Amino acid sequence: MENQPLIEQQKVIRQPKTHFKWGKNIALYVMLIPGIVLTLIFSYLPMGGLVIAFQDYKPWLGMLKSNWVQWDHFAMMFLRDDSVQIIWNTLIISSAKLTAGLIIPIVFSLLLNEVRQLFFKKTVQTLVYLPHFLSWVILGGILTDLLSSSGLINSWVEKLNHGKPILFLADGDWFRIIVVISDIWKEFGFATIVFLAALAGVNPSLYEAAEVDGAGRWKQTLNITLPAIAPIIVVVGTLSLGNILNAGFDQIFNLYNPLVYSKGDIIDTFVYRTGIISGGFSFATAVGMFKSVIGFILIALAYWSSGKFANYRIF
């Protein structure tokens, strides 16, 4: 074989191609059936109802007999002051959440990674992750009690502010701040675990070489740690772009009230009130469809960006 040409040797040692056999994986396909059925029923079949966004839908007439109004509801969406305001509210709140939700976990994971006491490190990691499992129904009630005019927080504020309470949940500016802070407190533990996993994969020999060259912890962080986890940061950041129009329905719904509609109302809560409460089914569907289309475009852009800048691809 040593005297054979290189091409002939490659032919000899080349492994035969393996052909995909459906029969050997039939059990896996059967396990997929329940998920596929549920997705079709709850995700794809309801999409047929999007047709009412182009109709003056009347429940007693149904989709087949309701009058067609073409793009009137979409035009109205940009003419009504309240609908334009909720789009801005959604962008402001979600942008603040995404920005703080990326920076704070990175900083916290870098600090926690410096801790050498393993028990303390694991304990803190667990404690910051636990709020992720609490529902906004529970947290909404807790925050309402704490931040009400007679709540625990205002009892302290009154002592420092000459007896004047702060209306945290009745003032639009304060409401936005509370929404962002409470969301970060609840969710940053999950992102912290992702970045800690990335930090665990950094080659220790790089730090040893940096110490030999006289680099301190700060320079090691800037020149080794951050560049090493940069692909994960890019992936998390770009994939978060798809949620730019999701400011958190559960959270807002459990915290807001009519006093903060001007600055706290978002697309999802607006659709709920307009469609379910007020019966404006067609207009609410048009607003929801607008959000879905923009969200799809952003998700596609985020996926393309993560593939280009971080080499992250699912398929």
Coordinates of C-alpha atoms in Angstrom, one line a residue:
M1 CA 0.0 0.0 0.0
E2 CA 3.0 2.3 0.6
N3 CA 3.8 2.2 -3.1
Q4 CA 0.3 3.1 -4.3
P5 CA -0.4 6.7 -5.3
L6 CA -1.9 9.0 -2.7
I7 CA -5.3 9.1 -4.4
E8 CA -5.5 5.3 -4.5
Q9 CA -4.6 5.2 -0.8
Q10 CA -7.4 7.6 0.0
K11 CA -9.8 5.4 -1.9
V12 CA -8.8 2.4 0.2
I13 CA -9.1 4.1 3.6
R14 CA -12.2 6.1 2.7
Q15 CA -15.1 5.1 4.9
P16 CA -18.4 4.1 3.2
K17 CA -21.2 6.6 3.3
T18 CA -23.9 6.0 5.8
H19 CA -27.4 6.2 4.5
F20 CA -30.2 7.6 6.6
K21 CA -32.7 4.9 7.4
W22 CA -36.2 6.1 8.3
G23 CA -37.2 2.7 9.9
K24 CA -34.5 2.8 12.5
N25 CA -35.7 6.2 13.8
I26 CA -39.4 5.6 13.7
A27 CA -39.7 5.8 17.5
L28 CA -38.2 9.3 17.5
Y29 CA -40.7 10.4 14.8
V30 CA -43.6 9.0 16.8
M31 CA -42.4 11.0 19.9
L32 CA -42.5 14.2 17.7
I33 CA -46.2 13.7 16.8
P34 CA -47.7 15.2 20.0
G35 CA -45.6 18.3 19.7
I36 CA -46.4 18.7 16.0
V37 CA -50.1 18.4 16.6
L38 CA -50.1 20.9 19.5
T39 CA -48.1 23.4 17.3
L40 CA -50.5 23.0 14.4
I41 CA -53.6 23.5 16.6
F42 CA -52.4 26.4 18.8
S43 CA -49.9 28.1 16.5
Y44 CA -50.8 27.6 12.9
L45 CA -54.6 27.1 12.8
P46 CA -55.3 30.4 14.6
M47 CA -53.3 32.2 12.0
G48 CA -56.4 31.9 9.8
G49 CA -58.1 34.4 12.0
L50 CA -55.6 37.1 10.8
V51 CA -58.1 37.7 8.0
I52 CA -60.3 39.8 10.3
A53 CA -57.5 42.4 10.4
F54 CA -58.7 43.3 6.9
Q55 CA -62.4 43.2 7.8
D56 CA -64.9 45.2 9.8
Y57 CA -65.4 42.0 11.8
K58 CA -68.7 41.4 13.5
P59 CA -68.9 38.2 15.6
W60 CA -72.6 37.6 14.6
L61 CA -71.7 37.7 10.9
G62 CA -68.5 35.7 11.1
M63 CA -65.4 36.0 8.9
L64 CA -67.3 35.0 5.8
K65 CA -69.9 37.7 5.9
S66 CA -68.1 40.6 7.5
N67 CA -67.3 43.6 5.3
W68 CA -63.8 44.0 3.9
V69 CA -62.0 47.3 4.7
Q70 CA -58.6 46.4 3.2
W71 CA -55.8 48.3 5.0
D72 CA -58.0 50.7 7.0
H73 CA -57.1 49.3 10.4
F74 CA -53.4 49.5 9.7
A75 CA -53.8 53.1 8.5
M76 CA -55.8 53.9 11.7
M77 CA -53.0 52.4 13.8
F78 CA -50.6 55.2 12.7
L79 CA -53.2 57.9 12.9
R80 CA -54.4 57.3 16.5
D81 CA -52.4 59.0 19.1
D82 CA -52.8 56.2 21.6
S83 CA -51.6 53.5 19.2
V84 CA -48.5 55.4 18.2
Q85 CA -47.8 56.1 21.9
I86 CA -47.9 52.4 22.9
I87 CA -45.4 51.6 20.1
W88 CA -43.0 54.1 21.6
N89 CA -43.7 52.8 25.1
T90 CA -42.9 49.3 24.0
L91 CA -39.7 50.3 22.3
I92 CA -38.5 52.4 25.3
I93 CA -39.3 49.7 27.9
S94 CA -38.0 46.8 25.9
S95 CA -34.8 48.6 24.8
A96 CA -34.1 49.5 28.5
K97 CA -34.7 45.8 29.5
L98 CA -32.5 44.4 26.7
T99 CA -29.6 46.8 27.3
A100 CA -29.6 46.4 31.1
G101 CA -30.4 42.7 30.8
L102 CA -27.2 42.3 28.8
I103 CA -24.8 44.5 30.7
I104 CA -25.7 43.6 34.3
P105 CA -25.3 39.8 33.8
I106 CA -21.9 40.3 32.2
V107 CA -20.6 42.5 35.0
F108 CA -22.1 40.2 37.7
S109 CA -20.7 37.1 36.1
L110 CA -17.3 38.6 35.8
L111 CA -17.4 39.6 39.5
L112 CA -18.7 36.2 40.6
N113 CA -16.1 34.4 38.5
E114 CA -13.4 36.1 40.6
V115 CA -14.7 34.5 43.8
R116 CA -12.5 31.6 44.9
Q117 CA -14.8 30.2 47.7
L118 CA -16.7 27.6 45.8
F119 CA -19.6 27.2 48.4
F120 CA -20.2 31.0 48.4
K121 CA -20.1 31.2 44.6
K122 CA -22.6 28.4 44.1
T123 CA -24.9 29.8 46.8
V124 CA -25.0 33.3 45.2
Q125 CA -25.5 31.7 41.8
T126 CA -28.5 29.8 43.1
L127 CA -30.0 32.7 44.9
V128 CA -29.9 35.1 41.9
Y129 CA -31.3 32.3 39.6
L130 CA -34.3 31.5 41.9
P131 CA -36.5 34.6 41.0
H132 CA -36.6 33.3 37.4
F133 CA -39.0 30.6 38.5
L134 CA -41.5 33.0 40.2
S135 CA -44.5 34.1 38.1
W136 CA -45.4 37.7 37.6
V137 CA -48.8 37.1 39.3
I138 CA -46.9 36.5 42.6
L139 CA -44.3 39.2 42.1
G140 CA -46.9 41.7 40.9
G141 CA -48.8 41.3 44.2
I142 CA -45.6 41.6 46.2
L143 CA -44.4 44.7 44.4
T144 CA -47.9 46.3 44.6
D145 CA -47.8 45.9 48.4
L146 CA -44.3 47.1 48.8
L147 CA -44.6 50.1 46.5
S148 CA -48.1 51.3 47.4
S149 CA -48.5 54.7 49.1
S150 CA -48.7 52.9 52.5
G151 CA -46.3 50.1 51.7
L152 CA -43.0 49.3 53.3
I153 CA -40.8 51.2 50.8
N154 CA -42.9 54.4 51.2
S155 CA -42.8 54.1 55.0
W156 CA -39.0 54.6 54.7
V157 CA -39.3 57.3 52.0
E158 CA -41.7 59.4 54.1
K159 CA -39.0 59.6 56.8
L160 CA -36.4 60.8 54.3
N161 CA -38.8 62.9 52.2
H162 CA -40.5 65.0 54.8
G163 CA -43.6 62.8 54.9
K164 CA -44.2 62.8 51.2
P165 CA -44.6 59.3 49.6
I166 CA -43.6 58.5 46.1
L167 CA -46.3 57.1 43.8
F168 CA -44.1 54.4 42.2
L169 CA -47.0 52.7 40.4
A170 CA -49.1 55.8 39.7
D171 CA -46.4 57.9 38.1
G172 CA -45.5 57.0 34.5
D173 CA -41.7 57.8 34.8
W174 CA -41.4 55.9 38.1
F175 CA -43.5 53.0 36.6
R176 CA -41.0 52.5 33.8
I177 CA -38.1 52.5 36.2
I178 CA -39.8 49.9 38.4
V179 CA -40.7 47.7 35.4
V180 CA -37.1 47.6 34.2
I181 CA -35.5 47.1 37.6
S182 CA -38.0 44.4 38.7
D183 CA -37.5 42.6 35.3
I184 CA -33.7 42.7 35.6
W185 CA -33.9 41.4 39.2
K186 CA -36.1 38.5 38.1
E187 CA -34.2 37.4 35.0
F188 CA -30.6 38.4 35.2
G189 CA -29.7 35.2 37.1
F190 CA -30.5 33.1 34.0
A191 CA -28.2 35.1 31.8
T192 CA -25.5 35.1 34.5
I193 CA -25.4 31.3 34.3
V194 CA -24.9 31.4 30.5
F195 CA -21.9 33.8 30.9
L196 CA -20.4 31.8 33.8
A197 CA -20.5 28.7 31.6
A198 CA -18.7 30.7 28.9
L199 CA -16.1 32.0 31.4
A200 CA -15.4 28.4 32.5
G201 CA -14.3 27.6 29.0
V202 CA -11.5 30.2 28.9
N203 CA -8.0 28.6 28.8
P204 CA -6.3 29.1 32.2
S205 CA -2.9 29.2 30.6
L206 CA -3.8 32.6 29.0
Y207 CA -4.1 34.1 32.5
E208 CA -0.9 32.4 33.6
A209 CA 1.0 33.9 30.7
A210 CA -0.6 37.3 31.4
E211 CA 0.6 37.2 35.0
V212 CA 4.1 36.4 33.9
D213 CA 4.0 39.5 31.7
G214 CA 2.9 41.5 34.7
A215 CA -0.8 42.1 33.8
G216 CA -3.2 42.7 36.6
R217 CA -6.7 41.4 37.0
W218 CA -8.2 44.4 35.2
K219 CA -6.0 44.1 32.2
Q220 CA -6.6 40.3 32.1
T221 CA -10.3 41.0 32.1
L222 CA -10.1 43.5 29.2
N223 CA -7.6 41.6 27.1
I224 CA -8.4 37.9 27.8
T225 CA -11.8 37.4 29.5
L226 CA -14.0 39.8 27.5
P227 CA -12.6 38.8 24.0
A228 CA -12.9 35.1 25.0
I229 CA -16.7 35.4 25.8
A230 CA -17.3 38.0 23.0
P231 CA -19.0 35.4 20.7
I232 CA -21.5 34.4 23.5
I233 CA -22.2 38.1 24.2
V234 CA -22.9 38.7 20.5
V235 CA -25.2 35.6 20.3
V236 CA -27.2 36.7 23.4
G237 CA -27.4 40.3 22.2
T238 CA -28.4 39.6 18.6
L239 CA -31.0 37.0 19.5
S240 CA -32.5 39.4 22.0
L241 CA -33.3 41.8 19.1
G242 CA -36.2 39.5 18.2
N243 CA -37.9 40.5 21.5
I244 CA -37.6 44.3 21.0
L245 CA -41.4 44.5 20.7
N246 CA -42.0 42.2 23.6
A247 CA -41.9 44.4 26.7
G248 CA -43.5 41.8 28.9
F249 CA -47.3 41.4 29.0
D250 CA -47.4 39.4 32.2
Q251 CA -45.4 42.0 34.1
I252 CA -47.1 45.1 32.8
F253 CA -50.6 43.6 33.1
N254 CA -50.0 42.7 36.8
L255 CA -48.5 46.1 37.7
Y256 CA -50.1 48.9 35.5
N257 CA -53.3 50.9 36.0
P258 CA -55.1 53.7 34.1
L259 CA -52.9 56.3 35.7
V260 CA -49.8 55.1 33.8
Y261 CA -51.3 54.2 30.5
S262 CA -49.6 57.1 28.8
K263 CA -46.1 55.8 29.6
G264 CA -46.7 52.2 30.7
D265 CA -49.1 50.8 28.2
I266 CA -47.4 48.4 25.6
I267 CA -48.6 46.7 22.4
D268 CA -49.6 43.5 24.1
T269 CA -51.7 45.1 26.9
F270 CA -53.2 47.6 24.3
V271 CA -54.3 44.6 22.1
Y272 CA -55.8 42.9 25.1
R273 CA -57.8 46.0 26.2
T274 CA -58.8 46.9 22.7
G275 CA -59.7 43.4 21.5
I276 CA -60.9 41.5 24.5
I277 CA -62.3 44.3 26.8
S278 CA -63.5 46.8 24.2
G279 CA -64.5 44.4 21.5
G280 CA -62.4 46.0 18.7
F281 CA -61.4 42.6 17.3
S282 CA -60.3 43.8 13.9
F283 CA -58.2 46.7 15.0
A284 CA -56.5 44.7 17.8
T285 CA -55.7 41.9 15.3
A286 CA -54.2 44.5 12.9
V287 CA -52.0 45.8 15.7
G288 CA -51.0 42.3 16.8
M289 CA -50.2 41.3 13.2
F290 CA -48.1 44.5 12.7
K291 CA -46.1 43.4 15.8
S292 CA -45.7 39.9 14.6
V293 CA -44.4 40.9 11.2
I294 CA -41.8 43.4 12.7
G295 CA -40.8 40.7 15.2
F296 CA -40.3 38.1 12.5
I297 CA -38.1 40.5 10.5
L298 CA -36.0 41.3 13.6
I299 CA -35.6 37.6 14.5
A300 CA -34.4 36.9 11.0
L301 CA -32.0 39.9 11.2
A302 CA -30.8 38.7 14.6
Y303 CA -30.2 35.2 13.3
W304 CA -28.3 36.4 10.3
S305 CA -26.2 38.7 12.5
S306 CA -25.4 35.9 15.0
G307 CA -24.3 33.7 12.1
K308 CA -22.2 36.4 10.5
F309 CA -20.5 37.9 13.7
A310 CA -20.6 34.9 16.1
N311 CA -20.7 32.0 13.7
Y312 CA -23.9 30.8 15.5
R313 CA -26.3 28.8 13.4
I314 CA -29.1 26.3 14.0
F315 CA -29.3 25.1 10.5

